[in-house]
Structures are given as structure tokens and as C-alpha cells.
Amino acid sequence: MYLGRVIGCIVSSKKEECMQGQKLVLLRPQLVNAENPMKFDAGKNTIVAVDGLGAGEGDLVLFCQGSSARQATGMKPLPVDAAIIGIVDSVHIGGQKTYP
Amino acid sequence: MYLGRVIGCIVSSKKEECMQGQKLVLLRPQLVNAENPMKFDAGKNTIVAVDGLGAGEGDLVLFCQGSSARQATGMKPLPVDAAIIGIVDSVHIGGQKTYP
Amino acid sequence: MYLGRVIGCIVSSKKEECMQGQKLVLLRPQLVNAENPMKFDAGKNTIVAVDGLGAGEGDLVLFCQGSSARQATGMKPLPVDAAIIGIVDSVHIGGQKTYP
Amino acid sequence: MYLGRVIGCIVSSKKEECMQGQKLVLLRPQLVNAENPMKFDAGKNTIVAVDGLGAGEGDLVLFCQGSSARQATGMKPLPVDAAIIGIVDSVHIGGQKTYP
Amino acid sequence: MYLGRVIGCIVSSKKEECMQGQKLVLLRPQLVNAENPMKFDAGKNTIVAVDGLGAGEGDLVLFCQGSSARQATGMKPLPVDAAIIGIVDSVHIGGQKTYP
């Protein structure tokens, strides 16, 4: 899994039938800086993930990719390759709380 | 999933039998610019995806990769690893509509 | 899926039993140039794919990766993650035929 | 699989129900330096993996990605795409022990 | 699949039960040089693959990644995402034998 920040959402009306009602959020991956673990570097990719947990813009989340994303609640039959599986409370590195 | 722009299509007559009649489009991934979320950066990759939604050249679409692409309508038995699963109406970032 | 050029082949005699008789070709990914869509840029990777379609050196092909590659004819039980699924006749971008 | 160093952990209380009780660690991939195999280069990615083996911060571990991660003990139904599958005792390159 | 050179091995005693007795080798991906096909460029990644074919250090091998790796002999239930599926005898590019 990877850490990501929710930066927005998308709206799509013409889509696979089974995707009706699924909330689609935009994520920017967050990588722990190699020199300063208190800092996240923003990844370049923009990932669209299904959100079944009610994440809000700005939240740090944990997301799963590939076919395993379909193990998230209610997603088994969906054509999805990314899902939010947790909202992150805190990150701990080297014995310190580095987030929030 | 990722966002992509439909840039063209390919024609292949000698192909896996089961692929007959499938529309194959060329996609260029679109990444939200880190400094200016109103702007998309074009990814370097060229992805070929099956299109069952009738996307047209220039459309911004949502596509799914890997084995999950085969969850799109009618694709379960196909040797495909990318499928368009939605045509994007709008993108919203930081409380603003950034597309279209 | 991705576009690739067949650049060669490999021979392996000591291999998984079930791979006997499978033709293994070397592919170089082909990416549509962002400025000039008439041009392909060569990717850096070298991919080895199973070829069940009789592709020849120099051919532009469509290949599928991951577990979906095993949906190609006769490959379900094989330990393969890349297969040629079509030989490309033509590529069309922005209303123009850009290949061949 | 890849080698990774355990650099920390994350806490998430709002998550997929089935993820309750799973320990989530942060990994930094470790790549063998091309010139000096005694040295590891740190990868840029930050991976979050499920740890069922009791790895500690600083440990060098072996982790598996994708749907295969769900073959680790007790993970079949979970939406996880990365799992620690071994704690590394030693690495041997060119007839020499290069780690620890 | 990709080509890789066996550069070493790892030893892990605390691991997933089902991994007992599996030989774990370190691979460095080998990419055909774009200008000079007689030359391989070394990839940056270090991959750990299960070896059921008895590959030796220095051997050029063919390896499979993802869930398809579990189609190799005896690996179906294992949490593995990379397996050696062939030892390469020769590579042929542009009508020439480029390896060995």
C-alpha cells in the first residue's frame, strides 16, 4: 500500500454501469523524505481511487492498488484498481511521531 | 485508476480471436500539476485501452489497469490489461472546478 | 496494453516444463512522441513476451502484461506475465494515419 | 519480491473493518549498489506493508507485492497489496557476505 | 517477463512457514542497449526471485513477476511475486547472436 493525500474528486456520468454511486477521489502519493523523515515528498502521479470510508480533501490516507483493491467492501465485481482502505491517524518513524 | 486523454486509435487485423470487434484507443496519462492544479501534465507513456463506452478523441477518461480491467462489461475472458471505465465530466481540486 | 517493436528472440532449454515450445520474443516498448505524434520514442525496458501470433522481427505489436496475459490462447496454466495479442496494421492520431 | 528496511509504522483507526488488528509498517526499498555490492541504495518509494512476522524498526525484510501478498498467512480476504514475508538474516553477493 | 542476471542470494530463517526450503536469489534486470544491441544495460532494481531451476551466480535468466509467478512449479500457494522460469542459452537480435 501507499500513503496519499486526497486532493480532489472527479465526476463521471457516462461510466461502467456498476460504478454508479461510487465516490472517486484524486490522490497524490506521499513519500517519506529520505533525509528528513518529518517531511513528505509529493509523488508525481495522480491516482483516482474509490473511497468507501468518507475521506475528506486534505486527509492522509492509505490506499491499495491492483486486484487487491477489489477486496475492499463492496468492490469485488467492480473494474477498480485503487481503493482507500484507511484514513491515517498518525505516522511514527525512528521513535518519533512524524505526522500529524 | 488514472486519468487519460484519448489521442487516437489502432487497427489490428491479426490478433487474438476473442479481441475481434474490440475498439482499441491510445491514451496519454494526465497528471495534475503539483504547483498549479488547473493544469494537467502529460505522462510519457502511451497506453492502449479497450473502449466500451464510445469515448472520442480528445475526451478525458478514467481508465483501469491490470486484471481489474477485465471486470469491465464483457471483458472477463479477454487478454486485456487496460480499459476505459468512465468519461470524465469534471475534476474538482481545492474546492474549485479545474476541468473542464 | 502497450505498443512494442519485436527486436529479437531468446532461446532457453532449461526452463519450466510447461514452457516447452513457446516462442519467446524480445520487445522494445514504443511510445508516441508528445510533440510529434508521427514519431515513436523507444522505451528503455526490454520485455520478453510469449508470441502465439507469429510476429516477425521489426513488427509493431500490441502486448498485454500481468495475469491478463494468461488469457491469451493456450496460456492459462503458464508462468507468463507478457503476451503479444495483436500485430498492429495502423495507428491513427489526430485524424491522421501516423503508422505505417 | 524486494528488500526493504522497516523505517516506522502507521496508525489508522478509521479503516476497512477486516484490517482491524493488522500491523502496518513503513518500508524503504533497498537496492544493491551496482558498483559496490556491499552497499545498499535507498529507494525513493515509501511502501506500507502488513507485518505478520514481528519485524522491528531497522530490520531488513523481504516483502511481496500485488495479489500474491494475500497468500501470506491470514491475508487472503484483505485489501492488501504488500506483505512482509521474511526477515533477512544475510545477503551473499559474489561469494561474499555483504549483509550484515 | 524480463531478463536478469543472478548476482547473489539471501538467507532468511524467520519467514512465512510455506517458504521453508525455497531458494531465494538476487537478480539484476538486464536491458538491451538501444544503440548497441550486443550490450546489456544493468537495471537499478534488485529483485528477489524464487529459483526452482538451479540457476547459478552469473547466469542470465528469464523471470516472471506478479501473480503469474505462482504458476511456476510448486508455487501456487506461496506469497511470491517473482520466479525464475528459464535459464537463457542465447539471445538473438537483428539476425545476430548477441549473447553469449
Short mmCIF file of C-alpha atoms in Angstrom, two decimals:
data_model
loop_
_atom_site.label_atom_id
_atom_site.label_comp_id
_atom_site.label_asym_id
_atom_site.label_seq_id
_atom_site.Cartn_x
_atom_site.Cartn_y
_atom_site.Cartn_z
CA MET A 1 0.00 0.00 0.00
CA TYR A 2 0.99 3.63 -0.28
CA LEU A 3 0.23 6.84 1.57
CA GLY A 4 -1.67 9.50 -0.35
CA ARG A 5 -3.21 12.90 0.20
CA VAL A 6 -6.77 13.47 -1.01
CA ILE A 7 -6.53 16.48 -3.35
CA GLY A 8 -9.93 16.43 -5.03
CA CYS A 9 -12.53 14.36 -6.79
CA ILE A 10 -13.90 13.64 -10.23
CA VAL A 11 -17.41 13.39 -11.64
CA SER A 12 -18.23 10.97 -14.42
CA SER A 13 -21.79 10.34 -15.61
CA LYS A 14 -21.04 8.11 -18.60
CA LYS A 15 -19.36 5.17 -16.97
CA GLU A 16 -19.48 1.44 -16.36
CA GLU A 17 -22.97 0.70 -15.01
CA CYS A 18 -21.67 -0.91 -11.83
CA MET A 19 -19.68 2.20 -10.93
CA GLN A 20 -22.86 4.24 -10.23
CA GLY A 21 -22.72 5.75 -6.76
CA GLN A 22 -19.01 5.14 -6.20
CA LYS A 23 -17.11 8.18 -4.91
CA LEU A 24 -13.95 8.76 -6.93
CA VAL A 25 -11.21 10.81 -5.30
CA LEU A 26 -7.91 12.13 -6.59
CA LEU A 27 -4.83 11.15 -4.59
CA ARG A 28 -1.29 12.44 -4.62
CA PRO A 29 1.16 9.83 -3.26
CA GLN A 30 3.16 10.92 -0.21
CA LEU A 31 6.70 9.62 0.22
CA VAL A 32 8.73 9.95 3.41
CA ASN A 33 11.72 12.20 2.68
CA ALA A 34 14.98 10.24 2.90
CA GLU A 35 16.91 12.92 4.82
CA ASN A 36 14.14 14.38 6.92
CA PRO A 37 11.50 11.82 7.93
CA MET A 38 9.33 14.64 9.32
CA LYS A 39 8.69 15.70 5.74
CA PHE A 40 6.64 14.09 2.96
CA ASP A 41 7.64 14.47 -0.67
CA ALA A 42 4.75 14.64 -3.12
CA GLY A 43 4.77 11.95 -5.81
CA LYS A 44 4.22 12.97 -9.42
CA ASN A 45 1.37 10.59 -10.17
CA THR A 46 -2.30 11.42 -9.81
CA ILE A 47 -4.24 8.35 -8.75
CA VAL A 48 -8.02 8.01 -8.85
CA ALA A 49 -9.25 5.74 -6.05
CA VAL A 50 -12.65 4.59 -4.90
CA ASP A 51 -13.43 5.93 -1.44
CA GLY A 52 -15.78 3.93 0.75
CA LEU A 53 -14.56 5.47 4.02
CA GLY A 54 -15.65 9.08 3.63
CA ALA A 55 -12.21 10.64 3.34
CA GLY A 56 -12.16 14.43 3.02
CA GLU A 57 -9.93 16.70 0.99
CA GLY A 58 -6.58 17.08 2.71
CA ASP A 59 -6.79 13.76 4.57
CA LEU A 60 -3.77 11.47 4.59
CA VAL A 61 -4.98 8.03 3.55
CA LEU A 62 -3.74 4.52 2.95
CA PHE A 63 -4.60 3.11 -0.45
CA CYS A 64 -4.31 -0.30 -2.03
CA GLN A 65 -3.69 -0.95 -5.73
CA GLY A 66 -4.19 -3.74 -8.22
CA SER A 67 -6.67 -6.57 -7.94
CA SER A 68 -6.40 -6.47 -4.13
CA ALA A 69 -8.28 -3.16 -4.19
CA ARG A 70 -11.36 -5.20 -5.03
CA GLN A 71 -11.17 -6.85 -1.59
CA ALA A 72 -12.39 -3.56 -0.12
CA THR A 73 -16.05 -3.62 1.00
CA GLY A 74 -18.47 -3.99 -1.91
CA MET A 75 -15.86 -3.71 -4.64
CA LYS A 76 -15.39 -7.32 -5.72
CA PRO A 77 -17.28 -7.02 -9.04
CA LEU A 78 -16.01 -3.52 -9.93
CA PRO A 79 -13.41 -2.59 -12.56
CA VAL A 80 -11.27 -0.75 -10.00
CA ASP A 81 -7.54 -0.93 -9.35
CA ALA A 82 -7.23 1.52 -6.43
CA ALA A 83 -9.19 1.92 -3.19
CA ILE A 84 -8.75 3.85 0.03
CA ILE A 85 -8.53 1.30 2.85
CA GLY A 86 -7.73 3.55 5.81
CA ILE A 87 -7.57 7.15 6.99
CA VAL A 88 -4.22 7.71 8.69
CA ASP A 89 -4.25 8.95 12.29
CA SER A 90 -0.50 9.08 12.81
CA VAL A 91 2.86 8.12 11.35
CA HIS A 92 5.78 7.08 13.55
CA ILE A 93 9.38 6.98 12.31
CA GLY A 94 12.54 6.43 14.34
CA GLY A 95 10.62 6.51 17.61
CA GLN A 96 9.06 9.90 16.83
CA LYS A 97 5.58 10.85 15.75
CA THR A 98 6.19 12.48 12.37
CA TYR A 99 2.54 13.02 11.47
CA PRO A 100 0.36 14.83 12.28
CA MET B 1 -7.22 4.27 -11.82
CA TYR B 2 -5.65 7.07 -13.79
CA LEU B 3 -6.86 9.94 -15.92
CA GLY B 4 -6.00 9.83 -19.61
CA ARG B 5 -6.67 11.74 -22.78
CA VAL B 6 -7.78 9.80 -25.86
CA ILE B 7 -5.22 10.68 -28.54
CA GLY B 8 -6.02 8.12 -31.24
CA CYS B 9 -6.68 4.50 -32.04
CA ILE B 10 -5.02 1.45 -33.52
CA VAL B 11 -6.14 -1.13 -36.05
CA SER B 12 -5.00 -4.74 -35.79
CA SER B 13 -6.39 -7.47 -38.00
CA LYS B 14 -4.10 -10.32 -36.97
CA LYS B 15 -4.95 -10.67 -33.30
CA GLU B 16 -6.25 -12.94 -30.58
CA GLU B 17 -9.59 -14.31 -31.88
CA CYS B 18 -11.56 -13.05 -28.89
CA MET B 19 -10.38 -9.48 -29.49
CA GLN B 20 -12.41 -9.18 -32.73
CA GLY B 21 -14.68 -6.15 -32.58
CA GLN B 22 -12.99 -4.52 -29.59
CA LYS B 23 -12.19 -0.83 -30.06
CA LEU B 24 -8.59 -0.08 -29.11
CA VAL B 25 -7.75 3.51 -28.24
CA LEU B 26 -4.48 5.24 -27.45
CA LEU B 27 -4.33 7.12 -24.15
CA ARG B 28 -1.89 9.64 -22.78
CA PRO B 29 -1.99 9.75 -18.95
CA GLN B 30 -2.87 13.13 -17.45
CA LEU B 31 -1.31 14.13 -14.12
CA VAL B 32 -2.45 17.07 -12.03
CA ASN B 33 0.40 19.61 -11.90
CA ALA B 34 1.80 19.90 -8.36
CA GLU B 35 2.07 23.71 -8.37
CA ASN B 36 -0.94 24.60 -10.50
CA PRO B 37 -3.85 22.16 -10.09
CA MET B 38 -5.65 23.88 -13.00
CA LYS B 39 -3.08 22.29 -15.30
CA PHE B 40 -2.53 18.70 -16.39
CA ASP B 41 0.94 17.41 -17.20
CA ALA B 42 1.08 14.81 -19.94
CA GLY B 43 2.60 11.47 -18.93
CA LYS B 44 5.24 9.89 -21.16
CA ASN B 45 3.59 6.52 -21.57
CA THR B 46 1.25 5.57 -24.38
CA ILE B 47 -1.38 3.16 -23.16
CA VAL B 48 -3.66 1.10 -25.37
CA ALA B 49 -7.03 0.53 -23.70
CA VAL B 50 -10.23 -1.21 -24.71
CA ASP B 51 -13.07 1.29 -25.02
CA GLY B 52 -16.60 0.02 -24.46
CA LEU B 53 -18.04 3.47 -23.67
CA GLY B 54 -17.67 5.23 -27.01
CA ALA B 55 -15.02 7.76 -25.98
CA GLY B 56 -13.95 10.19 -28.68
CA GLU B 57 -10.57 11.67 -29.50
CA GLY B 58 -9.76 14.45 -27.04
CA ASP B 59 -12.01 13.10 -24.27
CA LEU B 60 -10.66 12.95 -20.73
CA VAL B 61 -11.31 9.44 -19.45
CA LEU B 62 -10.83 7.28 -16.40
CA PHE B 63 -9.04 4.01 -17.07
CA CYS B 64 -8.36 0.92 -15.02
CA GLN B 65 -5.27 -1.30 -15.36
CA GLY B 66 -4.26 -4.84 -14.54
CA SER B 67 -6.57 -7.79 -14.07
CA SER B 68 -9.30 -5.48 -12.74
CA ALA B 69 -9.73 -4.11 -16.27
CA ARG B 70 -11.37 -7.42 -17.09
CA GLN B 71 -14.22 -6.53 -14.73
CA ALA B 72 -15.42 -4.03 -17.32
CA THR B 73 -18.52 -5.15 -19.27
CA GLY B 74 -17.84 -8.15 -21.49
CA MET B 75 -14.09 -8.27 -20.90
CA LYS B 76 -13.74 -11.13 -18.44
CA PRO B 77 -12.27 -13.65 -20.92
CA LEU B 78 -10.10 -11.16 -22.83
CA PRO B 79 -6.31 -10.76 -22.65
CA VAL B 80 -6.59 -7.07 -21.75
CA ASP B 81 -4.86 -5.10 -19.01
CA ALA B 82 -6.39 -1.65 -19.58
CA ALA B 83 -9.98 -0.48 -20.07
CA ILE B 84 -11.78 2.85 -20.10
CA ILE B 85 -14.33 2.77 -17.28
CA GLY B 86 -15.66 6.34 -17.37
CA ILE B 87 -15.71 9.55 -19.39
CA VAL B 88 -14.85 12.43 -17.09
CA ASP B 89 -17.37 15.29 -16.80
CA SER B 90 -15.46 17.41 -14.32
CA VAL B 91 -12.48 17.48 -11.96
CA HIS B 92 -12.61 19.38 -8.66
CA ILE B 93 -9.49 20.28 -6.67
CA GLY B 94 -9.24 22.51 -3.61
CA GLY B 95 -12.90 23.50 -3.85
CA GLN B 96 -12.55 24.66 -7.46
CA LYS B 97 -13.64 23.09 -10.70
CA THR B 98 -10.34 22.61 -12.53
CA TYR B 99 -11.77 20.79 -15.55
CA PRO B 100 -13.33 21.45 -17.96
CA MET C 1 -1.69 -2.77 -23.21
CA TYR C 2 1.37 -1.21 -24.78
CA LEU C 3 2.85 -0.97 -28.25
CA GLY C 4 6.17 -2.70 -28.81
CA ARG C 5 8.60 -3.46 -31.59
CA VAL C 6 9.87 -7.04 -31.95
CA ILE C 7 13.67 -6.72 -31.77
CA GLY C 8 14.72 -10.36 -31.37
CA CYS C 9 14.17 -13.60 -29.53
CA ILE C 10 15.69 -15.75 -26.83
CA VAL C 11 16.42 -19.45 -26.56
CA SER C 12 16.16 -21.26 -23.24
CA SER C 13 16.45 -25.01 -22.93
CA LYS C 14 16.44 -25.33 -19.14
CA LYS C 15 13.04 -23.92 -18.26
CA GLU C 16 9.69 -24.59 -16.65
CA GLU C 17 8.40 -27.80 -18.26
CA CYS C 18 5.15 -26.19 -19.45
CA MET C 19 7.07 -23.52 -21.35
CA GLN C 20 8.37 -26.07 -23.92
CA GLY C 21 7.51 -24.95 -27.44
CA GLN C 22 6.59 -21.38 -26.51
CA LYS C 23 8.22 -18.73 -28.73
CA LEU C 24 9.82 -16.01 -26.63
CA VAL C 25 10.41 -12.66 -28.31
CA LEU C 26 12.16 -9.52 -27.16
CA LEU C 27 10.10 -6.32 -27.32
CA ARG C 28 11.06 -2.68 -27.06
CA PRO C 29 8.11 -0.51 -25.96
CA GLN C 30 7.11 2.23 -28.42
CA LEU C 31 5.72 5.48 -27.03
CA VAL C 32 4.04 8.15 -29.13
CA ASN C 33 6.19 11.31 -29.04
CA ALA C 34 4.40 14.12 -27.18
CA GLU C 35 5.35 16.86 -29.68
CA ASN C 36 5.33 14.90 -32.91
CA PRO C 37 2.74 12.09 -32.96
CA MET C 38 4.24 10.80 -36.25
CA LYS C 39 7.24 9.63 -34.22
CA PHE C 40 7.67 6.82 -31.73
CA ASP C 41 10.12 7.10 -28.86
CA ALA C 42 11.78 3.85 -27.84
CA GLY C 43 11.24 2.82 -24.22
CA LYS C 44 14.23 1.72 -22.12
CA ASN C 45 12.82 -1.60 -20.97
CA THR C 46 13.37 -4.91 -22.72
CA ILE C 47 10.32 -7.11 -22.34
CA VAL C 48 10.21 -10.83 -23.09
CA ALA C 49 6.75 -11.86 -24.32
CA VAL C 50 5.23 -15.11 -25.49
CA ASP C 51 4.25 -14.88 -29.14
CA GLY C 52 1.39 -17.06 -30.36
CA LEU C 53 0.65 -14.94 -33.42
CA GLY C 54 3.79 -15.42 -35.48
CA ALA C 55 5.14 -11.88 -35.20
CA GLY C 56 8.35 -11.20 -37.10
CA GLU C 57 11.35 -9.06 -36.20
CA GLY C 58 10.54 -5.41 -36.84
CA ASP C 59 6.77 -5.84 -36.44
CA LEU C 60 4.86 -3.35 -34.33
CA VAL C 61 2.74 -5.36 -31.90
CA LEU C 62 0.25 -4.92 -29.10
CA PHE C 63 1.17 -6.71 -25.90
CA CYS C 64 -0.62 -7.38 -22.65
CA GLN C 65 1.05 -7.65 -19.24
CA GLY C 66 0.31 -9.16 -15.84
CA SER C 67 -2.07 -12.00 -15.12
CA SER C 68 -4.27 -10.94 -18.07
CA ALA C 69 -1.53 -12.15 -20.43
CA ARG C 70 -2.60 -15.67 -19.44
CA GLN C 71 -5.96 -15.07 -21.12
CA ALA C 72 -4.19 -15.36 -24.48
CA THR C 73 -4.82 -18.64 -26.31
CA GLY C 74 -3.31 -21.63 -24.50
CA MET C 75 -1.50 -19.64 -21.82
CA LYS C 76 -3.78 -20.08 -18.81
CA PRO C 77 -1.51 -22.50 -16.91
CA LEU C 78 1.80 -20.83 -17.87
CA PRO C 79 4.06 -18.70 -15.64
CA VAL C 80 3.96 -15.79 -18.10
CA ASP C 81 3.31 -12.10 -17.48
CA ALA C 82 3.55 -10.75 -21.06
CA ALA C 83 1.98 -11.90 -24.34
CA ILE C 84 1.58 -10.47 -27.82
CA ILE C 85 -2.14 -10.15 -28.50
CA GLY C 86 -2.15 -8.36 -31.87
CA ILE C 87 0.04 -7.30 -34.77
CA VAL C 88 -0.60 -3.63 -35.49
CA ASP C 89 -1.76 -2.68 -39.01
CA SER C 90 -2.06 1.04 -38.47
CA VAL C 91 -2.05 3.79 -35.85
CA HIS C 92 -4.26 6.87 -36.18
CA ILE C 93 -3.70 10.06 -34.17
CA GLY C 94 -5.44 13.42 -34.56
CA GLY C 95 -7.26 12.25 -37.68
CA GLN C 96 -4.04 11.22 -39.42
CA LYS C 97 -2.55 7.81 -40.08
CA THR C 98 0.76 8.00 -38.22
CA TYR C 99 1.84 4.40 -38.82
CA PRO C 100 2.86 2.81 -41.08
CA MET D 1 9.98 -9.64 -4.09
CA TYR D 2 12.11 -6.75 -2.92
CA LEU D 3 14.33 -5.98 0.04
CA GLY D 4 13.19 -3.22 2.35
CA ARG D 5 14.17 -1.58 5.61
CA VAL D 6 11.50 -1.08 8.27
CA ILE D 7 11.55 2.67 8.99
CA GLY D 8 8.37 3.09 11.02
CA CYS D 9 4.69 2.35 11.29
CA ILE D 10 1.32 3.96 10.84
CA VAL D 11 -1.84 4.04 12.93
CA SER D 12 -5.26 4.15 11.32
CA SER D 13 -8.47 3.80 13.31
CA LYS D 14 -10.98 4.52 10.53
CA LYS D 15 -10.27 1.69 8.13
CA GLU D 16 -11.70 -1.31 6.34
CA GLU D 17 -13.29 -3.49 9.06
CA CYS D 18 -11.22 -6.54 8.17
CA MET D 19 -7.96 -4.61 8.67
CA GLN D 20 -8.52 -4.36 12.47
CA GLY D 21 -5.50 -5.70 14.32
CA GLN D 22 -3.18 -5.76 11.32
CA LYS D 23 0.23 -4.15 11.98
CA LEU D 24 1.12 -1.68 9.24
CA VAL D 25 4.79 -0.85 8.81
CA LEU D 26 6.59 1.64 6.58
CA LEU D 27 9.30 0.22 4.34
CA ARG D 28 12.04 1.86 2.33
CA PRO D 29 13.18 -0.38 -0.56
CA GLN D 30 16.87 -1.34 -0.51
CA LEU D 31 18.69 -1.80 -3.80
CA VAL D 32 22.13 -3.37 -4.14
CA ASN D 33 24.54 -0.69 -5.43
CA ALA D 34 25.75 -1.52 -8.96
CA GLU D 35 29.39 -0.62 -8.31
CA ASN D 36 29.76 -1.65 -4.71
CA PRO D 37 27.60 -4.66 -3.78
CA MET D 38 28.49 -4.13 -0.09
CA LYS D 39 26.28 -1.05 -0.17
CA PHE D 40 22.51 -0.64 -0.38
CA ASP D 41 20.97 2.35 -2.11
CA ALA D 42 17.72 3.57 -0.60
CA GLY D 43 14.73 3.59 -2.96
CA LYS D 44 12.55 6.70 -3.13
CA ASN D 45 9.23 4.99 -2.53
CA THR D 46 7.60 4.55 0.86
CA ILE D 47 5.69 1.31 0.99
CA VAL D 48 3.16 0.36 3.65
CA ALA D 49 3.15 -3.40 4.24
CA VAL D 50 1.28 -5.69 6.57
CA ASP D 51 3.67 -7.35 9.02
CA GLY D 52 2.71 -10.74 10.41
CA LEU D 53 6.25 -11.70 11.39
CA GLY D 54 7.02 -9.18 14.12
CA ALA D 55 9.66 -7.18 12.26
CA GLY D 56 11.26 -4.35 14.21
CA GLU D 57 12.36 -0.90 13.14
CA GLY D 58 15.70 -1.14 11.31
CA ASP D 59 15.21 -4.76 10.24
CA LEU D 60 16.00 -5.74 6.65
CA VAL D 61 12.98 -7.63 5.33
CA LEU D 62 11.72 -9.36 2.23
CA PHE D 63 8.34 -8.15 1.02
CA CYS D 64 5.92 -9.34 -1.61
CA GLN D 65 3.63 -7.08 -3.65
CA GLY D 66 0.42 -7.37 -5.62
CA SER D 67 -2.23 -10.02 -5.22
CA SER D 68 0.42 -12.55 -4.14
CA ALA D 69 0.79 -10.63 -0.87
CA ARG D 70 -2.58 -12.08 0.08
CA GLN D 71 -1.01 -15.55 0.13
CA ALA D 72 0.72 -14.59 3.37
CA THR D 73 -0.83 -16.15 6.49
CA GLY D 74 -4.33 -14.88 7.21
CA MET D 75 -4.38 -12.24 4.48
CA LYS D 76 -6.46 -13.90 1.76
CA PRO D 77 -9.61 -11.77 2.30
CA LEU D 78 -7.79 -8.49 3.00
CA PRO D 79 -7.45 -5.48 0.68
CA VAL D 80 -3.64 -5.54 0.90
CA ASP D 81 -1.03 -5.35 -1.85
CA ALA D 82 2.17 -5.62 0.23
CA ALA D 83 3.25 -8.01 2.98
CA ILE D 84 6.48 -8.83 4.77
CA ILE D 85 7.24 -12.50 4.09
CA GLY D 86 10.68 -12.86 5.67
CA ILE D 87 13.20 -11.17 7.94
CA VAL D 88 16.60 -11.27 6.23
CA ASP D 89 19.49 -12.93 8.10
CA SER D 90 22.16 -12.43 5.48
CA VAL D 91 22.81 -11.37 1.88
CA HIS D 92 25.52 -13.02 -0.22
CA ILE D 93 26.86 -11.47 -3.44
CA GLY D 94 29.83 -12.62 -5.50
CA GLY D 95 30.79 -15.24 -2.92
CA GLN D 96 30.93 -12.69 -0.11
CA LYS D 97 28.56 -12.00 2.74
CA THR D 98 27.52 -8.39 2.09
CA TYR D 99 24.97 -8.14 4.90
CA PRO D 100 25.00 -7.91 7.84
CA MET E 1 8.95 -11.37 -18.44
CA TYR E 2 12.34 -9.74 -18.07
CA LEU E 3 15.95 -10.82 -18.39
CA GLY E 4 18.04 -10.77 -15.24
CA ARG E 5 21.49 -11.70 -14.03
CA VAL E 6 21.80 -13.76 -10.85
CA ILE E 7 24.04 -11.68 -8.58
CA GLY E 8 23.62 -13.46 -5.24
CA CYS E 9 21.19 -14.92 -2.75
CA ILE E 10 19.60 -14.20 0.60
CA VAL E 11 19.08 -16.24 3.72
CA SER E 12 16.00 -15.76 5.89
CA SER E 13 15.16 -18.03 8.79
CA LYS E 14 12.18 -16.15 10.23
CA LYS E 15 9.75 -16.27 7.33
CA GLU E 16 6.32 -17.39 6.17
CA GLU E 17 6.09 -21.10 7.06
CA CYS E 18 5.36 -22.16 3.46
CA MET E 19 8.55 -20.51 2.23
CA GLN E 20 10.78 -23.08 4.01
CA GLY E 21 13.18 -24.68 1.55
CA GLN E 22 12.66 -22.13 -1.22
CA LYS E 23 15.88 -20.79 -2.74
CA LEU E 24 15.82 -17.01 -2.92
CA VAL E 25 18.17 -15.37 -5.41
CA LEU E 26 19.00 -11.74 -6.12
CA LEU E 27 18.54 -10.59 -9.70
CA ARG E 28 19.67 -7.50 -11.54
CA PRO E 29 17.48 -6.78 -14.59
CA GLN E 30 19.33 -6.72 -17.93
CA LEU E 31 18.09 -4.35 -20.65
CA VAL E 32 19.23 -4.49 -24.25
CA ASN E 33 21.14 -1.25 -25.04
CA ALA E 34 19.20 0.88 -27.55
CA GLU E 35 22.26 1.82 -29.63
CA ASN E 36 24.31 -1.33 -29.33
CA PRO E 37 22.19 -4.49 -29.05
CA MET E 38 25.35 -6.52 -28.26
CA LYS E 39 25.38 -4.80 -24.87
CA PHE E 40 23.15 -5.15 -21.83
CA ASP E 41 22.50 -2.20 -19.52
CA ALA E 42 22.06 -3.10 -15.87
CA GLY E 43 18.74 -2.05 -14.33
CA LYS E 44 18.74 -0.25 -10.99
CA ASN E 45 16.31 -2.54 -9.21
CA THR E 46 17.29 -5.54 -7.12
CA ILE E 47 14.70 -8.26 -7.42
CA VAL E 48 14.43 -11.29 -5.14
CA ALA E 49 13.05 -14.29 -7.04
CA VAL E 50 12.33 -17.88 -6.13
CA ASP E 51 14.59 -20.22 -8.10
CA GLY E 52 13.32 -23.72 -8.80
CA LEU E 53 15.65 -24.33 -11.74
CA GLY E 54 19.05 -24.33 -10.06
CA ALA E 55 20.39 -21.11 -11.56
CA GLY E 56 23.94 -20.19 -10.58
CA GLU E 57 25.52 -16.85 -9.85
CA GLY E 58 26.27 -15.06 -13.12
CA ASP E 59 23.59 -16.90 -15.11
CA LEU E 60 21.33 -14.91 -17.40
CA VAL E 61 17.77 -15.91 -16.58
CA LEU E 62 14.20 -15.22 -17.58
CA PHE E 63 11.92 -14.23 -14.72
CA CYS E 64 8.21 -13.71 -14.36
CA GLN E 65 6.56 -11.22 -12.00
CA GLY E 66 3.20 -10.72 -10.34
CA SER E 67 0.61 -13.38 -9.65
CA SER E 68 1.74 -15.31 -12.76
CA ALA E 69 4.97 -16.19 -10.91
CA ARG E 70 2.84 -18.55 -8.83
CA GLN E 71 2.20 -20.64 -11.95
CA ALA E 72 5.79 -21.89 -11.69
CA THR E 73 6.13 -25.44 -10.38
CA GLY E 74 5.04 -25.79 -6.76
CA MET E 75 4.50 -22.09 -6.12
CA LYS E 76 0.71 -21.77 -6.32
CA PRO E 77 0.15 -21.33 -2.55
CA LEU E 78 3.23 -19.19 -1.90
CA PRO E 79 3.34 -15.42 -1.22
CA VAL E 80 5.78 -14.85 -4.09
CA ASP E 81 5.67 -12.27 -6.87
CA ALA E 82 8.83 -13.22 -8.82
CA ALA E 83 10.14 -16.56 -10.09
CA ILE E 84 12.88 -17.71 -12.45
CA ILE E 85 11.19 -19.58 -15.29
CA GLY E 86 14.13 -20.23 -17.61
CA ILE E 87 17.92 -20.11 -17.89
CA VAL E 88 18.84 -18.28 -21.08
CA ASP E 89 21.03 -20.12 -23.62
CA SER E 90 21.21 -17.40 -26.24
CA VAL E 91 19.79 -14.05 -27.29
CA HIS E 92 19.32 -13.15 -30.97
CA ILE E 93 18.79 -9.58 -32.18
CA GLY E 94 18.73 -8.29 -35.75
CA GLY E 95 19.75 -11.68 -37.11
CA GLN E 96 22.84 -11.87 -34.89
CA LYS E 97 23.53 -13.88 -31.77
CA THR E 98 24.17 -11.16 -29.18
CA TYR E 99 24.54 -13.48 -26.19
CA PRO E 100 26.57 -15.35 -25.14
#
